[in-house]
């Protein structure tokens, strides 16, 4: 099954979204269709062998909307298109108001104006036939397919007001002869359409702000690439780069695609992916990530991932799919909205009949006003916007804070987690070796030897050598020229400086050269690290003079994150394939009581299943291929951003910076998003519960109040805008 997100034009309410969703979902070959009204998009899973995109487009057009098949990848073009759409929406609303305002003034304040009804008719016709024609067009298309939506309400209400007024203008004697004043409601038809158009403009403007994170990510994409073909460098659009192409990257340029460096070296700013501010040194054989910034050197990469397969594209798709997916609470709102319109029409008709049969004189006028008012005030826009706007803002805020959420339902499930299972390496620990101790055999520091070690280890690309050179970078000076340098695979290096032989490596390297390790380097201060540390010895002329203890240290942020999780009532478990001694030591440092060592991928999967069988809601955190089964099994799979593609694909949440503290942020985001959804749904329901009876006239027997159709239109638009603005408040709330 293919999965793709399409833009949908012409939707104005939850019922519109429901119509598109039901039409697509019922088509043969479509597995699932989720419409996001707030984003004006639909996420479709379909079998391209059974149904084409053109067939889906035609079906959507039949009910009054349009499926946009073209994929917009140019940010500037997309923004320009959106701004043009907003401008048209604004102009349509302003022009409608320009024609409606004189109608309102004449109706309210100039009852004796000559040719009053004819002047208002002339002003209303453009509002009905041009500025507001989309209401009637869509309502008609819906009716032909035996469907109703919000546009049906607007078309019925305003159309009835206009036709009734037109009849009374052309044939006033018809009602006069029956003792009824031929009232006109041109102001109701014109002002209602104007207010709804204005409300839709504000909604569109607010909704455009909710997808800012997507636009920022798209803006990071590189437009062109310098490809070497036939030994010549050619600049081509980045979407024309093919797998295996050699791509030249110069200082100050963004890397166009993901690939492997085949020649050259440089330092690369990968902060947009990792969040780390320091540039990463890159040499031949290293991986380069598309859209990251090349800082100093020049190099060539062989394209390994292009187009939609690049890391940045995957991140963009993750956010898009999340915003196109639905939370369970949204599905409830959509279901209610889909049956809401027919119920409202029935209420409007019943109210009109009651007013006509039992209301005061003129009964026909009161019945008509009630009919129009109920139809207008009950528009379910606020209900339709309640969930998707909050979800979009929540997912967007997560992305801005380094929390990538695959599916909207995750925002609900995260809040239910009571147990977190974490991998050790690369999750609790940094996943990179660092020097934890440097010890001298005779207790006295030798600056010359330290400088020599730095000069030698700086030449090596081995992770342990890098750890040592990093450790010594602020303690030694690279002022020595090493005469000879030889790597001894799996053991260390041999080098010469003048007449001195220098060996740097493992215990087995020392044994190979029959060098004895002095007792001072076997004492407790070194031995106590034996379980969790790797020891690198330095020998000069057959004498061991110093030792480095190197380990994968627990991240300071991990300890704080685990402590915060446990204080909040969440149980934390650690799983590792490492030995028992290492697991115990790391668990102690991290403050974890529950741990299991020497586990295989199947063991991690079984461990998660066992916790679930005990009734726990489990979140699994990992970064490797070996974690993927457990990530997929867990209620919430959480991948570290620096982990493997398999792990990220298996998880529902990706922590871009690889920081466990972001788990608490994700939980907090879930709580705030759900709270906002509940607030939105509450106010949307309350609005309709209160407004519809008032519009039907329940207050009239008590205090003589009957809601004006014009005021009803304004209230409906305000309710929609208020829901969107409440959702946008999420953007300003800080995450813990």
XYZ file of C-alpha atoms in Angstrom:
736
model
C 0.000 0.000 0.000
C 1.181 3.479 -0.873
C 0.872 6.241 1.701
C 0.678 9.853 0.566
C -0.584 13.191 1.843
C -2.561 15.390 -0.573
C -3.780 18.930 -0.177
C -7.559 19.365 -0.423
C -9.052 22.647 -1.565
C -12.568 23.852 -0.846
C -13.045 22.470 2.701
C -14.621 24.871 5.181
C -15.803 22.721 8.097
C -15.688 19.328 9.796
C -18.584 18.120 7.656
C -16.572 19.007 4.543
C -13.703 16.946 5.889
C -16.056 14.086 6.715
C -17.493 14.144 3.171
C -14.040 13.929 1.571
C -12.957 11.234 4.031
C -16.029 9.058 3.500
C -15.864 9.435 -0.285
C -12.205 8.376 -0.473
C -12.535 5.713 2.219
C -15.363 4.005 0.349
C -13.405 3.715 -2.901
C -12.068 0.320 -3.933
C -8.320 0.183 -3.493
C -8.220 2.771 -0.682
C -7.252 1.258 2.649
C -7.592 4.354 4.809
C -8.211 8.068 4.395
C -7.668 10.564 7.202
C -8.627 14.170 6.508
C -7.015 16.929 8.538
C -9.320 19.926 8.284
C -6.867 22.268 10.020
C -4.116 21.488 7.513
C -6.520 21.120 4.562
C -4.934 17.783 3.712
C -5.764 14.091 3.502
C -3.475 11.155 4.295
C -4.427 8.273 1.982
C -3.247 4.658 2.062
C -4.045 3.083 -1.284
C -3.117 0.309 -3.708
C -1.928 1.980 -6.913
C -2.661 -1.228 -8.805
C -6.346 -0.934 -7.919
C -6.888 2.824 -8.027
C -5.086 5.825 -9.489
C -4.591 9.257 -8.016
C -6.585 10.743 -10.902
C -9.569 8.556 -9.993
C -9.415 9.788 -6.410
C -9.174 13.378 -7.632
C -12.247 12.959 -9.865
C -14.280 11.463 -7.008
C -13.413 14.354 -4.694
C -14.295 16.881 -7.399
C -17.745 15.326 -7.772
C -18.676 16.395 -4.234
C -17.408 19.938 -4.607
C -13.747 19.814 -3.572
C -10.425 19.218 -5.254
C -7.512 16.887 -4.570
C -4.173 18.562 -5.308
C -1.884 15.923 -6.803
C 1.171 18.055 -7.432
C 3.867 17.843 -4.763
C 5.173 21.236 -3.753
C 8.825 21.071 -2.754
C 9.844 24.664 -3.409
C 9.402 26.546 -0.150
C 9.302 29.938 -1.793
C 6.692 28.778 -4.291
C 4.658 27.168 -1.533
C 4.757 30.308 0.583
C 3.888 32.466 -2.407
C 0.942 30.210 -3.205
C -0.268 30.350 0.386
C 0.084 34.112 0.580
C -1.856 34.485 -2.680
C -4.614 32.277 -1.290
C -4.750 34.324 1.917
C -4.818 37.550 -0.097
C -7.755 36.322 -2.200
C -9.578 35.217 0.961
C -8.984 38.614 2.552
C -10.052 40.570 -0.537
C -13.195 38.477 -0.941
C -14.155 39.180 2.676
C -13.355 42.913 2.439
C -15.264 43.383 -0.825
C -18.231 41.520 0.628
C -18.144 43.781 3.693
C -17.884 46.829 1.427
C -21.157 45.894 -0.265
C -22.834 44.616 2.901
C -22.162 47.610 5.131
C -24.408 50.016 3.131
C -27.101 47.322 3.168
C -26.837 47.112 6.943
C -26.981 50.901 7.368
C -29.985 51.238 5.070
C -31.803 48.379 6.775
C -31.161 49.592 10.324
C -31.230 53.367 10.055
C -32.926 54.450 6.810
C -36.404 52.870 6.790
C -37.915 55.742 4.757
C -35.255 55.809 2.003
C -36.722 55.963 -1.504
C -36.314 52.752 -3.493
C -34.853 51.230 -0.315
C -35.445 47.577 -1.184
C -34.177 47.973 -4.750
C -30.947 49.666 -3.611
C -30.299 46.863 -1.114
C -31.057 44.251 -3.782
C -28.491 45.794 -6.130
C -25.874 45.753 -3.391
C -26.633 42.197 -2.228
C -26.550 40.525 -5.657
C -22.682 40.684 -5.946
C -22.353 39.299 -2.419
C -24.622 36.340 -3.172
C -23.601 35.591 -6.751
C -19.887 36.365 -6.655
C -18.229 36.715 -3.246
C -20.351 34.005 -1.628
C -21.022 31.798 -4.649
C -18.789 28.981 -3.331
C -21.303 28.275 -0.546
C -24.035 27.563 -3.060
C -21.793 25.690 -5.522
C -20.532 23.263 -2.893
C -23.963 22.881 -1.289
C -25.422 21.939 -4.684
C -22.678 19.387 -5.382
C -23.203 17.924 -1.911
C -26.949 17.696 -2.474
C -26.451 15.823 -5.761
C -24.520 13.200 -3.794
C -27.140 13.145 -0.984
C -24.781 14.817 1.472
C -24.936 17.936 3.613
C -22.282 20.086 5.262
C -21.672 23.498 6.727
C -22.036 25.121 3.306
C -25.501 23.547 3.148
C -26.448 25.464 6.293
C -25.055 28.738 4.980
C -26.621 28.283 1.532
C -30.022 27.375 2.984
C -29.977 30.206 5.490
C -28.699 33.030 3.289
C -30.365 31.704 0.129
C -33.737 31.550 1.885
C -33.264 35.089 3.235
C -32.330 36.406 -0.209
C -35.101 34.625 -2.144
C -37.730 35.562 0.431
C -36.604 39.208 0.272
C -36.408 39.139 -3.536
C -39.988 37.843 -3.720
C -41.213 40.567 -1.366
C -39.363 43.210 -3.406
C -40.792 42.063 -6.709
C -44.282 41.162 -5.449
C -44.943 43.126 -2.215
C -48.706 43.003 -2.762
C -48.763 39.193 -2.268
C -48.231 39.457 1.511
C -49.845 42.877 1.858
C -53.107 41.489 0.539
C -53.001 38.949 3.351
C -52.326 41.495 6.069
C -48.608 40.663 6.393
C -45.848 43.244 6.073
C -43.476 42.156 3.297
C -40.230 42.355 5.291
C -36.877 41.917 3.548
C -33.766 40.353 5.033
C -31.113 41.446 2.567
C -28.906 42.619 5.448
C -29.036 39.129 7.006
C -27.982 37.376 3.788
C -25.230 39.880 2.971
C -23.801 40.373 6.454
C -23.867 36.664 7.308
C -21.880 35.778 4.180
C -19.476 38.650 4.885
C -18.916 37.603 8.492
C -18.370 33.975 7.553
C -15.915 34.979 4.813
C -14.085 37.199 7.300
C -14.028 34.383 9.864
C -12.641 31.968 7.288
C -9.892 34.432 6.427
C -8.841 34.675 10.082
C -9.059 30.884 10.413
C -6.880 30.409 7.321
C -4.369 32.932 8.605
C -4.217 31.254 12.012
C -3.993 27.737 10.533
C -1.082 28.772 8.316
C 0.900 29.542 11.456
C 0.428 26.010 12.823
C 2.555 24.428 10.058
C 5.554 26.748 10.553
C 7.799 23.873 11.704
C 7.222 22.011 8.412
C 8.104 25.108 6.436
C 11.286 25.583 8.450
C 12.323 22.001 7.731
C 11.526 22.356 4.019
C 13.535 25.570 3.987
C 16.619 23.609 5.064
C 16.605 21.583 1.854
C 19.322 22.322 -0.693
C 18.124 23.470 -4.107
C 21.107 22.455 -6.301
C 24.100 20.120 -6.253
C 27.492 20.103 -8.032
C 27.646 16.656 -9.620
C 30.785 15.243 -11.256
C 29.909 13.344 -14.414
C 32.374 12.420 -17.145
C 35.069 14.155 -15.074
C 33.214 17.443 -15.397
C 31.461 19.362 -12.654
C 27.842 20.250 -13.432
C 25.364 22.085 -11.243
C 21.957 20.368 -11.335
C 18.717 20.583 -9.321
C 19.046 18.413 -6.238
C 16.141 16.192 -7.328
C 18.218 15.148 -10.353
C 21.036 13.686 -8.234
C 21.152 9.917 -8.666
C 22.392 7.152 -6.386
C 26.126 6.682 -6.835
C 26.735 10.192 -8.201
C 29.878 11.999 -7.034
C 28.946 15.343 -5.488
C 31.448 18.149 -4.838
C 30.970 20.154 -1.635
C 32.987 23.320 -1.007
C 33.480 25.344 2.186
C 30.394 27.268 3.254
C 28.000 25.097 1.204
C 25.211 22.873 2.473
C 25.594 19.175 1.704
C 22.927 18.352 -0.907
C 22.300 14.642 -0.203
C 23.216 11.899 2.269
C 26.342 10.002 1.329
C 29.866 8.818 2.102
C 32.955 11.000 1.798
C 35.251 9.449 -0.825
C 37.933 12.156 -0.924
C 38.881 15.239 1.062
C 38.138 16.214 4.629
C 36.404 18.986 6.540
C 34.481 19.954 9.648
C 30.687 19.903 9.308
C 28.045 21.702 11.331
C 25.422 19.016 12.053
C 23.513 21.029 14.649
C 20.293 20.945 12.611
C 20.259 17.158 13.011
C 22.022 16.553 16.336
C 21.534 19.829 18.165
C 25.230 19.858 19.016
C 26.906 23.236 18.417
C 30.444 21.956 17.744
C 31.405 20.991 14.165
C 32.168 17.329 13.468
C 35.428 16.389 11.774
C 34.840 14.394 8.573
C 37.341 12.269 6.662
C 37.225 9.684 3.914
C 34.748 6.939 4.783
C 32.649 9.140 7.079
C 28.970 9.691 6.452
C 27.687 13.109 5.440
C 24.107 14.191 6.097
C 22.180 16.269 3.588
C 21.344 19.889 4.527
C 24.159 20.067 7.098
C 26.710 22.858 6.616
C 30.269 22.255 5.391
C 32.539 24.580 7.358
C 36.194 24.448 6.326
C 37.486 21.907 3.824
C 36.416 20.658 0.407
C 35.357 17.074 -0.245
C 33.457 14.728 -2.514
C 30.664 12.427 -1.426
C 29.081 9.469 -3.144
C 25.307 9.850 -3.024
C 23.734 7.039 -0.981
C 20.346 8.561 -0.173
C 18.587 11.053 -2.432
C 15.170 12.643 -2.648
C 12.652 11.255 -0.178
C 15.239 8.865 1.343
C 17.463 11.565 2.860
C 17.367 12.084 6.608
C 15.861 15.556 6.297
C 13.121 14.316 3.932
C 12.314 11.512 6.359
C 12.011 14.023 9.189
C 9.721 16.191 7.047
C 7.563 13.195 6.143
C 7.366 12.106 9.783
C 5.983 15.481 10.801
C 3.645 15.646 7.760
C 2.256 12.172 8.393
C 1.807 12.982 12.055
C -0.144 16.102 11.237
C -2.208 14.139 8.734
C -3.035 11.369 11.206
C -5.858 11.458 13.739
C -6.117 11.127 17.444
C -9.091 9.074 18.768
C -10.690 12.183 20.268
C -10.654 13.763 16.801
C -12.438 10.780 15.283
C -15.200 11.228 17.867
C -15.526 14.903 16.959
C -15.652 14.058 13.241
C -18.382 11.455 13.813
C -20.476 13.917 15.778
C -19.961 16.596 13.144
C -21.030 14.274 10.307
C -24.488 13.758 11.861
C -24.727 17.255 13.265
C -25.848 19.016 10.079
C -28.933 16.827 9.366
C -30.012 17.200 13.001
C -29.658 20.977 12.802
C -31.748 21.088 9.615
C -34.477 19.090 11.371
C -34.356 21.418 14.415
C -34.552 24.456 12.133
C -37.578 23.081 10.255
C -39.382 21.992 13.432
C -38.738 25.402 15.034
C -40.056 27.188 11.958
C -43.208 25.060 11.967
C -43.824 25.717 15.675
C -43.377 29.456 15.213
C -45.685 29.423 12.203
C -48.403 27.484 14.020
C -48.122 28.941 17.509
C -46.029 32.120 17.233
C -47.151 35.758 17.350
C -48.109 37.749 14.302
C -46.674 37.865 11.706
C -46.122 34.102 12.114
C -44.543 33.608 8.724
C -41.888 36.247 9.402
C -41.003 34.826 12.796
C -40.890 31.312 11.419
C -38.598 32.395 8.643
C -36.227 34.323 10.963
C -35.991 31.325 13.262
C -35.248 28.976 10.381
C -32.438 31.140 9.049
C -30.931 31.859 12.475
C -30.774 28.197 13.551
C -29.155 27.205 10.266
C -26.478 29.874 10.616
C -25.655 29.668 14.310
C -25.184 25.880 14.231
C -22.291 25.769 11.770
C -19.896 23.123 13.182
C -16.656 24.911 12.277
C -15.446 25.212 15.867
C -16.132 21.520 16.482
C -14.164 20.564 13.381
C -11.190 22.711 14.330
C -11.079 21.713 18.008
C -8.818 18.675 17.734
C -6.748 19.061 14.548
C -5.506 22.570 15.342
C -4.315 21.483 18.795
C -2.702 18.352 17.334
C -0.924 20.342 14.637
C 0.421 22.908 17.075
C 1.445 20.166 19.530
C 3.331 18.171 16.894
C 4.902 21.335 15.506
C 6.031 22.407 18.991
C 7.483 18.938 19.533
C 9.461 19.203 16.282
C 10.799 22.621 17.293
C 11.989 21.101 20.591
C 13.657 18.073 19.014
C 10.732 15.680 19.591
C 9.529 14.140 16.321
C 6.124 12.464 16.642
C 5.033 10.007 13.933
C 1.346 9.775 14.700
C -1.177 12.084 16.339
C -2.516 9.293 18.574
C 0.911 9.170 20.230
C 0.156 12.481 21.915
C -2.586 10.704 23.851
C -0.705 7.477 24.549
C 2.453 9.144 25.891
C 0.493 10.494 28.812
C -0.472 6.923 29.795
C 3.102 5.572 30.129
C 3.999 4.289 33.603
C 7.176 2.336 32.708
C 10.233 3.312 30.666
C 12.703 0.678 29.404
C 16.024 2.098 28.199
C 18.954 0.683 26.302
C 22.386 1.452 27.797
C 24.899 2.296 25.087
C 24.118 5.500 23.273
C 20.992 6.022 25.334
C 21.987 6.287 28.996
C 25.642 6.573 28.080
C 27.127 8.867 25.475
C 27.958 5.975 23.172
C 31.422 7.463 22.648
C 34.613 6.538 24.555
C 36.145 9.224 26.774
C 39.174 9.223 29.077
C 38.061 8.931 32.670
C 41.563 8.705 34.232
C 45.229 9.286 33.309
C 47.788 7.797 35.695
C 51.626 7.935 35.749
C 53.743 4.960 36.771
C 56.115 6.973 38.988
C 53.505 9.534 40.019
C 55.256 12.389 38.183
C 53.886 13.984 35.018
C 56.174 13.992 31.985
C 55.108 16.813 29.670
C 57.357 15.650 26.850
C 55.834 12.175 26.823
C 52.347 13.636 27.000
C 53.113 15.818 23.971
C 54.439 12.791 22.093
C 51.328 10.739 22.903
C 49.166 13.574 21.651
C 51.166 13.864 18.424
C 50.870 10.118 17.788
C 47.215 9.652 18.703
C 46.215 12.669 16.626
C 47.328 10.746 13.552
C 45.033 7.809 14.291
C 41.312 7.596 13.505
C 40.662 4.826 16.033
C 37.893 5.789 18.530
C 40.188 5.157 21.505
C 42.938 7.239 19.941
C 40.442 10.013 19.322
C 39.360 9.820 22.962
C 42.968 10.202 24.114
C 43.792 13.029 21.696
C 40.612 14.831 22.738
C 41.569 14.417 26.393
C 45.087 15.727 25.786
C 44.111 18.516 23.419
C 44.143 21.091 26.219
C 47.004 19.512 28.119
C 49.633 18.887 25.439
C 51.203 20.625 22.466
C 51.584 19.129 19.019
C 55.070 20.375 18.457
C 56.667 17.023 17.604
C 57.273 15.457 14.223
C 56.900 11.695 14.482
C 59.490 9.850 12.421
C 57.684 6.536 12.063
C 54.086 5.508 12.617
C 52.593 2.029 12.292
C 49.152 0.821 13.263
C 48.988 -2.640 14.829
C 45.505 -3.934 14.076
C 43.385 -4.555 17.144
C 46.143 -3.688 19.583
C 47.486 -0.151 19.143
C 50.290 1.749 17.422
C 54.088 1.823 17.306
C 55.931 5.068 16.641
C 59.448 6.494 16.804
C 60.702 9.880 17.844
C 64.439 10.290 17.367
C 65.930 7.318 19.197
C 62.856 6.522 21.299
C 60.458 3.676 20.567
C 56.903 4.435 21.652
C 54.124 1.878 22.028
C 50.520 2.876 22.773
C 47.895 0.191 23.110
C 46.245 -2.621 25.001
C 47.559 -5.063 27.535
C 47.990 -7.606 24.731
C 50.275 -5.164 22.852
C 52.439 -4.909 25.946
C 52.546 -8.695 26.160
C 53.457 -8.947 22.457
C 56.582 -6.839 23.135
C 57.194 -8.601 26.459
C 56.752 -5.443 28.464
C 55.736 -5.787 32.090
C 53.127 -3.465 33.536
C 54.408 -1.909 36.798
C 52.573 -2.517 40.052
C 51.742 1.162 40.431
C 49.468 0.841 37.413
C 47.785 -2.244 38.844
C 46.622 -0.628 42.108
C 43.038 -0.121 43.189
C 42.606 3.221 41.478
C 43.036 1.467 38.127
C 41.713 -1.953 39.058
C 38.403 -0.553 40.288
C 37.714 0.605 36.741
C 38.529 -2.759 35.231
C 34.911 -3.782 34.897
C 33.751 -0.760 32.955
C 36.943 0.668 31.478
C 39.326 -0.070 28.644
C 42.972 0.554 29.543
C 45.476 1.971 27.057
C 49.124 1.761 28.148
C 51.988 3.962 26.992
C 55.472 2.435 26.898
C 58.722 4.225 26.020
C 61.737 2.059 25.282
C 60.156 -1.067 26.793
C 59.032 0.766 29.963
C 55.344 1.417 30.700
C 55.166 4.970 31.972
C 51.417 5.812 31.930
C 47.941 4.397 31.447
C 44.635 5.843 30.239
C 41.305 4.486 31.536
C 38.662 4.929 28.838
C 34.944 4.336 29.266
C 31.547 5.145 27.845
C 30.367 7.555 30.504
C 26.818 8.126 31.654
C 25.456 11.374 30.260
C 24.807 13.946 32.993
C 21.446 14.639 31.374
C 20.576 10.926 31.603
C 20.975 10.872 35.373
C 18.773 13.931 35.807
C 16.202 12.624 33.323
C 15.962 9.231 35.049
C 15.668 10.896 38.453
C 12.873 13.189 37.189
C 11.002 10.264 35.608
C 11.164 8.192 38.782
C 10.073 11.138 40.936
C 7.048 11.565 38.677
C 6.027 7.957 39.369
C 7.420 6.334 36.210
C 9.440 3.159 36.736
C 12.724 3.023 34.765
C 14.353 -0.251 33.607
C 17.694 -0.722 31.833
C 18.545 -3.444 29.314
C 22.004 -4.046 27.876
C 23.934 -6.637 25.953
C 27.006 -5.738 28.022
C 28.275 -7.873 30.898
C 26.840 -7.921 34.418
C 29.643 -5.885 35.999
C 29.277 -3.043 33.503
C 25.479 -3.113 33.767
C 25.622 -2.955 37.558
C 28.055 -0.037 37.558
C 26.075 1.979 34.984
C 22.783 1.229 36.750
C 24.259 2.511 40.029
C 25.514 5.707 38.419
C 22.203 6.315 36.657
C 20.141 5.535 39.746
C 18.329 2.561 38.197
C 17.291 -0.393 40.367
C 15.773 -2.594 37.661
C 18.216 -3.790 35.034
C 19.124 -6.826 32.972
C 22.506 -7.587 31.385
C 23.733 -9.734 28.498
C 20.403 -9.581 26.653
C 19.814 -10.309 22.993
C 17.215 -8.555 20.775
C 14.666 -11.299 21.491
C 15.300 -10.910 25.233
C 14.530 -7.184 25.041
C 11.313 -7.945 23.169
C 10.284 -10.549 25.759
C 11.106 -8.164 28.625
C 8.752 -5.526 27.188
C 6.023 -8.147 26.630
C 6.359 -9.305 30.235
C 5.908 -5.779 31.564
C 2.857 -5.318 29.326
C 1.351 -8.596 30.532
C 1.554 -7.141 34.062
C -0.659 -4.253 32.963
C 2.054 -1.638 32.431
C 2.048 0.961 29.667
C 5.611 0.690 28.383
C 7.815 3.175 26.621
C 10.974 1.678 25.075
C 14.011 3.880 24.385
C 16.791 2.679 22.094
C 19.085 3.567 19.232
C 20.274 0.378 17.555
C 19.028 -2.314 15.222
C 19.024 -4.689 18.176
C 16.444 -2.447 19.879
C 13.987 -2.352 16.958
C 11.851 -5.399 17.947
C 11.336 -4.003 21.452
C 10.679 -0.522 20.057
C 7.960 -1.907 17.806
C 6.428 -3.990 20.630
C 6.290 -1.190 23.197
C 3.211 0.975 23.622
C 5.465 3.910 22.721
C 8.777 3.356 20.929
C 11.270 6.173 21.434
C 14.370 6.310 19.230
C 17.481 8.408 19.774
C 18.177 10.788 16.910
C 21.729 9.509 16.479
C 20.516 5.918 16.234
C 20.042 3.671 13.221
C 17.392 4.151 10.550
C 15.819 0.842 11.555
C 15.404 1.993 15.151
C 13.905 5.309 14.068
C 11.475 3.569 11.704
C 10.407 1.167 14.461
C 9.680 3.970 16.938
C 6.777 6.411 17.232
C 8.889 9.208 18.712
C 12.419 10.289 17.789
C 14.499 12.411 20.171
C 16.633 14.364 17.705
C 19.340 15.326 20.212
C 19.422 11.882 21.836
C 18.612 13.431 25.222
C 16.521 11.415 27.701
C 15.314 14.643 29.306
C 13.115 15.108 26.248
C 10.949 12.176 27.431
C 9.614 14.357 30.239
C 9.094 17.112 27.666
C 7.110 14.703 25.458
C 4.916 13.718 28.414
C 4.370 17.369 29.286
C 3.550 18.128 25.634
C 0.999 15.301 25.662
C -0.697 16.670 28.779
C -0.852 20.217 27.433
C -2.129 19.117 24.025
C -4.871 16.936 25.501
C -5.865 19.723 27.883
C -6.128 22.116 24.934
C -8.216 19.621 22.926
C -10.614 19.159 25.834
C -10.896 22.937 26.257
C -11.615 23.337 22.538
C -14.227 20.559 22.477
C -15.877 21.908 25.625
C -16.278 25.402 24.237
C -17.341 24.142 20.804
C -20.080 21.943 22.339
C -21.148 24.583 24.862
C -21.441 27.128 22.082
C -23.807 24.931 20.074
C -25.758 23.708 23.121
C -26.447 27.295 24.166
C -26.729 28.953 20.752
C -29.140 26.577 18.991
C -31.994 26.794 21.583
C -31.597 30.587 21.707
C -31.702 30.729 17.909
C -34.830 28.539 17.977
C -36.484 31.143 20.232
C -36.665 29.515 23.706
C -36.031 32.912 25.335
C -38.822 34.689 23.482
C -41.675 33.607 25.819
C -39.539 34.699 28.807
C -38.111 38.080 27.815
C -39.142 38.597 24.191
C -35.580 37.994 22.869
C -35.146 36.459 19.435
C -31.649 36.103 18.018
C -30.928 37.998 14.801
C -29.520 35.973 11.879
C -26.832 38.600 11.494
C -25.656 38.258 15.110
C -25.767 34.471 14.758
C -23.342 34.620 11.820
C -20.915 36.749 13.806
C -21.080 34.424 16.831
C -20.428 31.366 14.678
C -17.327 32.904 13.104
C -16.041 34.100 16.480
C -16.349 30.607 17.985
C -14.165 29.129 15.229
C -11.491 31.773 15.545
C -11.448 31.419 19.344
C -10.795 27.666 19.064
C -7.871 28.219 16.700
C -6.390 30.928 18.911
C -6.715 28.706 21.991
C -4.750 25.984 20.158
C -2.052 28.470 19.214
C -1.507 29.212 22.916
C 0.366 25.891 23.018
C 3.215 27.474 21.052
C 4.012 29.858 23.894
C 3.900 27.303 26.706
C 7.389 26.182 27.804
C 8.101 22.456 28.050
C 9.762 21.037 31.163
